[in-house]
CSV table of C-alpha atoms in Angstrom, one decimal:
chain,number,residue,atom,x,y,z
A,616,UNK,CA,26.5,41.6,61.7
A,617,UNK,CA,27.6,42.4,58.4
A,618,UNK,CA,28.7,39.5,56.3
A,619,UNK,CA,29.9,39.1,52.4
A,620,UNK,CA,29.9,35.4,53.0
A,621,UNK,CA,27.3,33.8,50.3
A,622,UNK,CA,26.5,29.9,50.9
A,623,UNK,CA,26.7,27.8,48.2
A,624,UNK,CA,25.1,24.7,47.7
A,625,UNK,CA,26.3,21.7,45.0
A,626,UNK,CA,23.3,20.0,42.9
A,627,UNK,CA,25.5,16.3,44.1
A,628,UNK,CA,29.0,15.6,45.7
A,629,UNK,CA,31.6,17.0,43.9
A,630,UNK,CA,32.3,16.0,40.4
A,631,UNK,CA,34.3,17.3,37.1
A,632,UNK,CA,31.7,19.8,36.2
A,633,UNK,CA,32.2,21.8,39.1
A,634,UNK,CA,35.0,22.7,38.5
A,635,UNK,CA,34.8,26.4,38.0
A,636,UNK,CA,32.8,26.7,41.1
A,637,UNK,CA,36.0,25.2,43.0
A,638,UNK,CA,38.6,27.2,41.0
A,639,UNK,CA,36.9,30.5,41.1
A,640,UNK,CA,37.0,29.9,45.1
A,641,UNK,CA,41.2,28.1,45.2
A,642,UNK,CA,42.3,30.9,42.9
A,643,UNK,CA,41.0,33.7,45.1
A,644,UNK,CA,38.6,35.1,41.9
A,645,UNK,CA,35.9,35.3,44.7
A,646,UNK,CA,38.2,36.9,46.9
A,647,UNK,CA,38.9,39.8,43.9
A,648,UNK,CA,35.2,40.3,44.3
A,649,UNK,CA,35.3,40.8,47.9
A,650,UNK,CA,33.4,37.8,48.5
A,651,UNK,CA,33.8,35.1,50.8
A,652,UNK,CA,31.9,31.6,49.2
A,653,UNK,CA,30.9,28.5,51.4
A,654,UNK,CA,30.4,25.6,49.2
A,655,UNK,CA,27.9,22.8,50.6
A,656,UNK,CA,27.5,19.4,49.5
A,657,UNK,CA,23.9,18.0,49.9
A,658,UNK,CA,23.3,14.6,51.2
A,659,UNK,CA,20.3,14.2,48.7
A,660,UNK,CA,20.2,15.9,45.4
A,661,UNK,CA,16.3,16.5,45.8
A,662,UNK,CA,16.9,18.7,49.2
A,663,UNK,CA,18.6,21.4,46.6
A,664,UNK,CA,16.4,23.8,45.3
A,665,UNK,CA,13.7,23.5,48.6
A,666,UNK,CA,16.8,24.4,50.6
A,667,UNK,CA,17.7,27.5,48.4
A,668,UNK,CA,14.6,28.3,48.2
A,669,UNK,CA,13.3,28.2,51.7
A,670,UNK,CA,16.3,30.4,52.5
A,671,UNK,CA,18.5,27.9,54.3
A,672,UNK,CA,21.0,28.7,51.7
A,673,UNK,CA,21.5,31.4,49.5
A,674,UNK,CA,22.8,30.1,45.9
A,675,UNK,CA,23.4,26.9,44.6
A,676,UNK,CA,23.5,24.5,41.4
A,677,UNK,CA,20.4,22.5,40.0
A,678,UNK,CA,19.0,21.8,36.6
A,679,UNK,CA,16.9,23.2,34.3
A,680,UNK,CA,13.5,21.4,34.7
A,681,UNK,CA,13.6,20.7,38.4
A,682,UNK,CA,14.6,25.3,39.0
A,683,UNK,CA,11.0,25.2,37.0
A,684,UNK,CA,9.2,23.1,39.1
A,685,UNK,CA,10.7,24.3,42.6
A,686,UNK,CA,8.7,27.8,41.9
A,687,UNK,CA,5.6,26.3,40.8
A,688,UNK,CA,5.9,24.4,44.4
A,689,UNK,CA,6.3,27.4,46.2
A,690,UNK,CA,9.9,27.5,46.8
A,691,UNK,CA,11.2,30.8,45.5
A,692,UNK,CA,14.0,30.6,43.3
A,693,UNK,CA,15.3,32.4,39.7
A,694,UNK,CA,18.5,30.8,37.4
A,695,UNK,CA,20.9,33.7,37.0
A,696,UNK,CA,23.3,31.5,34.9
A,697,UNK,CA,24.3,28.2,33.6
A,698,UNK,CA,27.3,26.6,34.1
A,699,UNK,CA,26.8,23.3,32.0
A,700,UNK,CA,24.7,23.7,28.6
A,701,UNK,CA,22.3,20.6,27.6
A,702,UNK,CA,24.2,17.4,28.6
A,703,UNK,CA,22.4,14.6,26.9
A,704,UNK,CA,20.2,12.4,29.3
A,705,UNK,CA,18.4,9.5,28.8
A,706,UNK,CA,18.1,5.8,29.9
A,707,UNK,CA,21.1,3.9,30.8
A,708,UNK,CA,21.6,0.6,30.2
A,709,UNK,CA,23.7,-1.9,29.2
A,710,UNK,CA,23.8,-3.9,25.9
A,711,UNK,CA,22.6,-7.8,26.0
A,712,UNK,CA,20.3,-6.8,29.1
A,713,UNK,CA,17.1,-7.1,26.8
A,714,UNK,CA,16.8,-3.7,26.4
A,715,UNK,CA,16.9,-2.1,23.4
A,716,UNK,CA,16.4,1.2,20.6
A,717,UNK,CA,12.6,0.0,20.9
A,718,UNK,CA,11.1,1.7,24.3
A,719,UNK,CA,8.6,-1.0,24.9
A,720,UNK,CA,11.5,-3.1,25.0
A,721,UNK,CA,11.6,-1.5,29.1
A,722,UNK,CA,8.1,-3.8,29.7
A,723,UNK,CA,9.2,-5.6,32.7
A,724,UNK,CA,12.2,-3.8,33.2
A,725,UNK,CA,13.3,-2.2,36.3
A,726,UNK,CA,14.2,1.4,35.9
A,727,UNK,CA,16.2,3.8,38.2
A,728,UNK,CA,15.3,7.3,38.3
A,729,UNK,CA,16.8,10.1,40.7
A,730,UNK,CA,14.0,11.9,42.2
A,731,UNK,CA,10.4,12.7,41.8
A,732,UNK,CA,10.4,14.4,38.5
A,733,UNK,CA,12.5,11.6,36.8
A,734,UNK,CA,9.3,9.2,37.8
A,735,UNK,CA,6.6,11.9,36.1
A,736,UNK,CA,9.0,11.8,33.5
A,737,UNK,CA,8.9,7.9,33.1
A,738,UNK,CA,5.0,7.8,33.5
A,739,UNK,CA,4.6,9.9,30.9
A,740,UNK,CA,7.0,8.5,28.2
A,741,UNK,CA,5.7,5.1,28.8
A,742,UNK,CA,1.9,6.8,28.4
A,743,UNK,CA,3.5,8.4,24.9
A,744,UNK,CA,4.5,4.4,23.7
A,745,UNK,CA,1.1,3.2,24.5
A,746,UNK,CA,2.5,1.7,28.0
A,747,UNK,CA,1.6,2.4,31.7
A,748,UNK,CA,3.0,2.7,35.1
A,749,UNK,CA,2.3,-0.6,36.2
A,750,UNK,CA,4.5,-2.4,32.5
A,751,UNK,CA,7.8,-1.3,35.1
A,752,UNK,CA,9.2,-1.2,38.0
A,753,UNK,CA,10.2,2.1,39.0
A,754,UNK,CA,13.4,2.2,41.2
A,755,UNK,CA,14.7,5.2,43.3
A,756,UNK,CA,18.5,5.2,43.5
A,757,UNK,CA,19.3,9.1,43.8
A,758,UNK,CA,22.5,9.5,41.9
A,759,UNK,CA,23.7,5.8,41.5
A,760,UNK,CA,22.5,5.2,38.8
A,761,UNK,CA,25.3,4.1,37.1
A,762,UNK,CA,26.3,1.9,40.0
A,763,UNK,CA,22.7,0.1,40.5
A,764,UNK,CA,23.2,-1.0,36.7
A,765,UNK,CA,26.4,-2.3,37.4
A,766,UNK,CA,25.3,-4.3,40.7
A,767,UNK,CA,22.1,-5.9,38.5
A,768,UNK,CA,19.9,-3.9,40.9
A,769,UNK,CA,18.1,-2.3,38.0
A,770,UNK,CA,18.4,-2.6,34.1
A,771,UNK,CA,18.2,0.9,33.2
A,772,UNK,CA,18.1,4.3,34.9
A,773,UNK,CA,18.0,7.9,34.0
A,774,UNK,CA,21.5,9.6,33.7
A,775,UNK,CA,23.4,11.9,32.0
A,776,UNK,CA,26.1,11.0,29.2
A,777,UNK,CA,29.4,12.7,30.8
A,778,UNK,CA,28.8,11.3,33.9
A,779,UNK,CA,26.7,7.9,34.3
A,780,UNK,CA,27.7,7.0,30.9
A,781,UNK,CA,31.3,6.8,31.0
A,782,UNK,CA,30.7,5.3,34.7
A,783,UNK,CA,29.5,2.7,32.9
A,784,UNK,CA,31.8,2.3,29.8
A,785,UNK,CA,34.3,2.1,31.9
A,786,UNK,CA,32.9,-0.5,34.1
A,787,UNK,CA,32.6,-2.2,30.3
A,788,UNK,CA,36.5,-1.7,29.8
A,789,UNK,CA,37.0,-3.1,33.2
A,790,UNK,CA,35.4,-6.3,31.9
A,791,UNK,CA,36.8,-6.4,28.8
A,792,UNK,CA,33.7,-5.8,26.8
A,793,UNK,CA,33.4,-3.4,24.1
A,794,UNK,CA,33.1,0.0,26.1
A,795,UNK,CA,30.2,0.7,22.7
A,796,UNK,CA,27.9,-2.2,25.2
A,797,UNK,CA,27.2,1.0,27.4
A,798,UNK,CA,24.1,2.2,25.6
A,799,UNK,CA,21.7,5.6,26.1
A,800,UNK,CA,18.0,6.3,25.0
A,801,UNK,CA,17.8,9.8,24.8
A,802,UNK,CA,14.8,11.5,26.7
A,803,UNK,CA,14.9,14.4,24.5
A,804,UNK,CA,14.6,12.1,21.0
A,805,UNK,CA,12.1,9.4,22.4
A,806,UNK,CA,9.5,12.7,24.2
A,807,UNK,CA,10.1,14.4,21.0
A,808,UNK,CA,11.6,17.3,22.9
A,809,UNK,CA,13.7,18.6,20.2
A,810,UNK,CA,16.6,19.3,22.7
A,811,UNK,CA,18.3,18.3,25.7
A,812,UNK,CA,18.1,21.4,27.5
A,813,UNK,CA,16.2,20.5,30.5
A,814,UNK,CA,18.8,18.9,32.3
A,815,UNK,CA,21.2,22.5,31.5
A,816,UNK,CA,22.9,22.7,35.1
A,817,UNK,CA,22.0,26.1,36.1
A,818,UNK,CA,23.4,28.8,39.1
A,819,UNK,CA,19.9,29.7,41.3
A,820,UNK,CA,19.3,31.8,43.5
A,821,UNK,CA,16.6,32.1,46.5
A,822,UNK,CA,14.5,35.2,45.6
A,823,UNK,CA,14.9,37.3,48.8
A,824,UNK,CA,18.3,36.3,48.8
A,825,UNK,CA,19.2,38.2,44.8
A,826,UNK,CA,16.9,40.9,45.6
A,827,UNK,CA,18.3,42.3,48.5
A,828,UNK,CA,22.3,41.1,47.3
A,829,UNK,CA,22.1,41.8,43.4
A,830,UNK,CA,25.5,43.5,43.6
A,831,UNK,CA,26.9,40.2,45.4
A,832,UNK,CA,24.9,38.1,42.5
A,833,UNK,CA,27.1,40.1,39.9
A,834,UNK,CA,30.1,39.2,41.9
A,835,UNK,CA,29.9,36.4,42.2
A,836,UNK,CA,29.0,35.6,38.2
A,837,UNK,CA,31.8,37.5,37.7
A,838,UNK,CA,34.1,35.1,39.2
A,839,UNK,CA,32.9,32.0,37.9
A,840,UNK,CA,32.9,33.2,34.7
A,841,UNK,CA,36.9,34.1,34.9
A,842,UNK,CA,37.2,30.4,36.4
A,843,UNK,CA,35.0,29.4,33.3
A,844,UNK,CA,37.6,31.3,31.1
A,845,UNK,CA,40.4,29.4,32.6
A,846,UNK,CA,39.2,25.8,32.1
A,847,UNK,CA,38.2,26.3,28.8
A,848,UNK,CA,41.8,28.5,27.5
A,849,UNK,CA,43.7,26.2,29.8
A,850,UNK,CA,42.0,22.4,31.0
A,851,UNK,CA,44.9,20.5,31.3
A,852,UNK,CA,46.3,23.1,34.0
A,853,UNK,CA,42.7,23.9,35.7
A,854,UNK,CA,42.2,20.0,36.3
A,855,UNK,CA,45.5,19.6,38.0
A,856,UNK,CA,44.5,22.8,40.5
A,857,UNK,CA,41.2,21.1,40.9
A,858,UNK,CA,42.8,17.6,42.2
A,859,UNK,CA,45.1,19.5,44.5
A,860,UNK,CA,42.0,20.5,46.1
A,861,UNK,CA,40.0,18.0,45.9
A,862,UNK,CA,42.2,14.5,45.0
A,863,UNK,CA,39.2,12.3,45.3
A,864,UNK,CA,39.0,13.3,41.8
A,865,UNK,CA,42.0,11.7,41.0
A,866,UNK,CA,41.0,8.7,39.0
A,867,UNK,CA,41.0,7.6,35.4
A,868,UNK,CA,37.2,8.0,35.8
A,869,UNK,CA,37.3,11.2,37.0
A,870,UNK,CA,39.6,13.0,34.1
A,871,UNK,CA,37.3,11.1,31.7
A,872,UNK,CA,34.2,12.7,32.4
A,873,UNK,CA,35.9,16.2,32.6
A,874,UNK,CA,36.8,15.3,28.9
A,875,UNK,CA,33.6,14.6,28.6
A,876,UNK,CA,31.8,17.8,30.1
A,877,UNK,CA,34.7,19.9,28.9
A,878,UNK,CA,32.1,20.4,25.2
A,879,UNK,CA,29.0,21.1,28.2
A,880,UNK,CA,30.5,23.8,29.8
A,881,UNK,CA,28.6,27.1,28.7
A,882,UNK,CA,31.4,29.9,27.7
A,883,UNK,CA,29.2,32.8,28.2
A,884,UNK,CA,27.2,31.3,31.3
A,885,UNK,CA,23.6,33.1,29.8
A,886,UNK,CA,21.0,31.6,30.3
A,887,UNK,CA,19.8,30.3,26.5
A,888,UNK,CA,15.7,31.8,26.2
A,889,UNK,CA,15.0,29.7,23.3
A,890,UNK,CA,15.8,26.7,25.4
A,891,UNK,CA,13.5,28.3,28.5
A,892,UNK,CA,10.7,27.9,26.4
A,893,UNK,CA,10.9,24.3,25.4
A,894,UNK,CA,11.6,23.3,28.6
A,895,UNK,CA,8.6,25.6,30.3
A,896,UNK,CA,6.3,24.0,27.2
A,897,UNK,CA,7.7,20.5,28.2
A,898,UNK,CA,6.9,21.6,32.2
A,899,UNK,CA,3.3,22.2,31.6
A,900,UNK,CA,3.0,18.9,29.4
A,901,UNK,CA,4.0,17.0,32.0
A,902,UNK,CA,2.2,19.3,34.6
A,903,UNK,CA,4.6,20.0,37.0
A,904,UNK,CA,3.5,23.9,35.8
A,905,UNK,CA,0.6,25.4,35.5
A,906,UNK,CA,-0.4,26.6,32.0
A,907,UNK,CA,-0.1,30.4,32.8
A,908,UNK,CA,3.1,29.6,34.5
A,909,UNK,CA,6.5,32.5,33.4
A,910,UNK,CA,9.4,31.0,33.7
A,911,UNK,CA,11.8,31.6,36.3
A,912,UNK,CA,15.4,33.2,34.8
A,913,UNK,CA,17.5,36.4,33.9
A,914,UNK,CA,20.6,37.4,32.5
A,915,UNK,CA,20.4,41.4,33.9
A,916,UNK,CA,23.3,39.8,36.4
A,917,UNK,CA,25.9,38.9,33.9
A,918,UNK,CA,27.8,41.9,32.9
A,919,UNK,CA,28.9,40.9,29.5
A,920,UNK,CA,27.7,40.6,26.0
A,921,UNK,CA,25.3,38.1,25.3
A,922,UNK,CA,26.3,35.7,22.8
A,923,UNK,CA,23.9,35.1,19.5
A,924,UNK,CA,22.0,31.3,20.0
A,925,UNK,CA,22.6,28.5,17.7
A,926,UNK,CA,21.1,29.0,14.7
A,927,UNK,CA,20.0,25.6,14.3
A,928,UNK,CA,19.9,24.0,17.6
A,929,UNK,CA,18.7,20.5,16.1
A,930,UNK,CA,21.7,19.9,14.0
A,931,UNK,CA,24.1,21.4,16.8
A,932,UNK,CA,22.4,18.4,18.6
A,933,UNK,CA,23.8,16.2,16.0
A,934,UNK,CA,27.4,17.3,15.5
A,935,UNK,CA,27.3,17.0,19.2
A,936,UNK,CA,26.4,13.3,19.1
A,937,UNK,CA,29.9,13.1,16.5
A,938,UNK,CA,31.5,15.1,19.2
A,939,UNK,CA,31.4,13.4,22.0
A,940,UNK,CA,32.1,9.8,20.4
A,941,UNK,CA,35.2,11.3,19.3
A,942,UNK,CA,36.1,12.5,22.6
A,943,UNK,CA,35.0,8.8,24.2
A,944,UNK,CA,36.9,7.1,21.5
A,945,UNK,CA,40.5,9.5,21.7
A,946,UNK,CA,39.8,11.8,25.1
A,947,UNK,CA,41.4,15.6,24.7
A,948,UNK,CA,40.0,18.7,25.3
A,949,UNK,CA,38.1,19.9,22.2
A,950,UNK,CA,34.9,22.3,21.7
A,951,UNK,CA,32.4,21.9,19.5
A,952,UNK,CA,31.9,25.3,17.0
A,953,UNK,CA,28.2,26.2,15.8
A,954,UNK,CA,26.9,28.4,13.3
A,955,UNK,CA,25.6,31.3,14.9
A,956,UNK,CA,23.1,34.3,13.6
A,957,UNK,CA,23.9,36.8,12.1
């Protein structure tokens, strides 16, 4: 039987940033295409990209790093687009718990991490700072982070700064400290990375899947991308449509962290090849690729211009930092502009 039904699967439960995902599918832009979307929600953020990849689904949402290391495992998958560009990540923690700016300040320490590629990426930072495995305690907690902080279950954890972070400077406002006490080592600054762009939330797709549907791929880019285009002209409206579908999302929290995603959200949804590099160069330095290893993206399924890159991506980085305190200390809905290339 003949089917234009494409399953989607989320990289978590639903949160702010998926917003165009949801819209694209409330507003009937998928329907325009003559598509017909099933959004899943995983029970465990580490089944994404095997499920996509073993075939089970056909398209979903995952991040940068971990779409590398899913191919080098075997499980076939390509990024045709990204949907949120290079939210900062880092270690969590809260201020007064004896952690601090120094990283061997973590000796001792218990430290949450999502998956399996968030503990290679602890064993290797704390073999960068002249540490080892056995200096923490390594604690899985999938995506509650932010929660196993609050509950003293751990003392820091690997999160992202739109999400986990204002999780927990709220959770500081709740208890009338400074919301300033909710603090964030940066993974990118303390591995000398020189950007954040391995946790860029990306759209995948399973191999077979984009091969034998790459008319249905361009669809279906088409209509998040017009969902994109609304958020960003019109945020205020697109988050109420959002919480009429989905009113779970209805909290102070919530609307907070769409604030603070709303300067994430990639306009042009390409995928950024300077970025691609560093992270398939960071891939094979923590060996989770092969050396020979191509990475696994394209843009021939977006039917727009692409957009120049950032000139200097460093100091875009730093005006971001400026950003997004602005935008935790007053909220709104504000972009941040770049200098571009000529």
């Amino acid at each position: 039987m003949s089917t234009n039904k494409i399953s989607f699967l989320l990289n978590w439960q639903p949160a702010p940033y998926h917003i165009p995902i949801y819209l694209a599918s409330t507003k009937g832009y998928f329907k325009e295409q003559g598509l017909d979307i099933a959004i899943l929600e995983p029970t465990n953020p580490s089944d994404v990209t095997e499920l996509i990849g073993s075939g089970k689904v056909d398209m979903g949402l995952k991040a940068m790093i971990h779409t590398l290391a899913a191919k080098a495992r075997g499980f076939p998958v390509t990024s045709v687009g990204s949907l949120l560009d290079e939210p900062f990540t880092g270690l969590l923690y809260l201020k007064g718990s004896g952690i601090t700016e120094d990283f061997q300040s973590l000796k001792g320490k218990r430290i949450g991490y999502v998956g399996e590629f968030g503990k290679i990426q602890l064993d290797e930072l704390t073999k960068h700072y002249n540490m080892n495995p056995e200096d923490y305690t390594a604690v899985r907690c999938g995506m509650n982070v932010a929660k196993y902080i609050k509950e003293g279950k751990i003392d820091a954890g690997i999160g992202i700064e739109c999400i986990q972070q204002v999780e927990l400077e709220e959770y500081c406002r709740e208890q009338g400290r400074p919301i300033t006490d909710a603090k964030l080592l940066r993974i990118d600054k303390l591995a000398c990375l020189g950007c954040c762009c391995f946790c860029t939330i990306l759209y995948i797709c399973n191999d077979k899947f984009l091969k034998e549907n790459p008319l249905k791929v361009k669809k279906f880019l088409t209509a998040v991308k017009k969902a994109t285009d609304f958020v960003l002209e019109r945020p205020e409206e697109a988050w109420k449509e959002y919480l009429d579908f989905k009113p779970q999302l209805n909290t102070e929290l919530s609307l907070k962290q769409y604030q603070r995603c709303y300067a994430y959200f990639s306009s042009s949804l390409f995928n950024v090849h300077r970025d691609w590099k560093k992270v398939t160069s960071y891939g094979k330095r923590l060996e989770v690729l092969p050396p020979d290893y191509v990475a696994n993206y394209t843009n021939d399924y977006l039917s727009w211009a692409e957009p120049n890159e950032a000139n200097d991506p460093l100091e875009a980085q730093k005006l971001m930092v400026i950003h997004q305190e602005k935008c935790r200390d007053n909220g709104g809905f504000k972009r941040l502009e770049v200098n571009l290339k000529a």
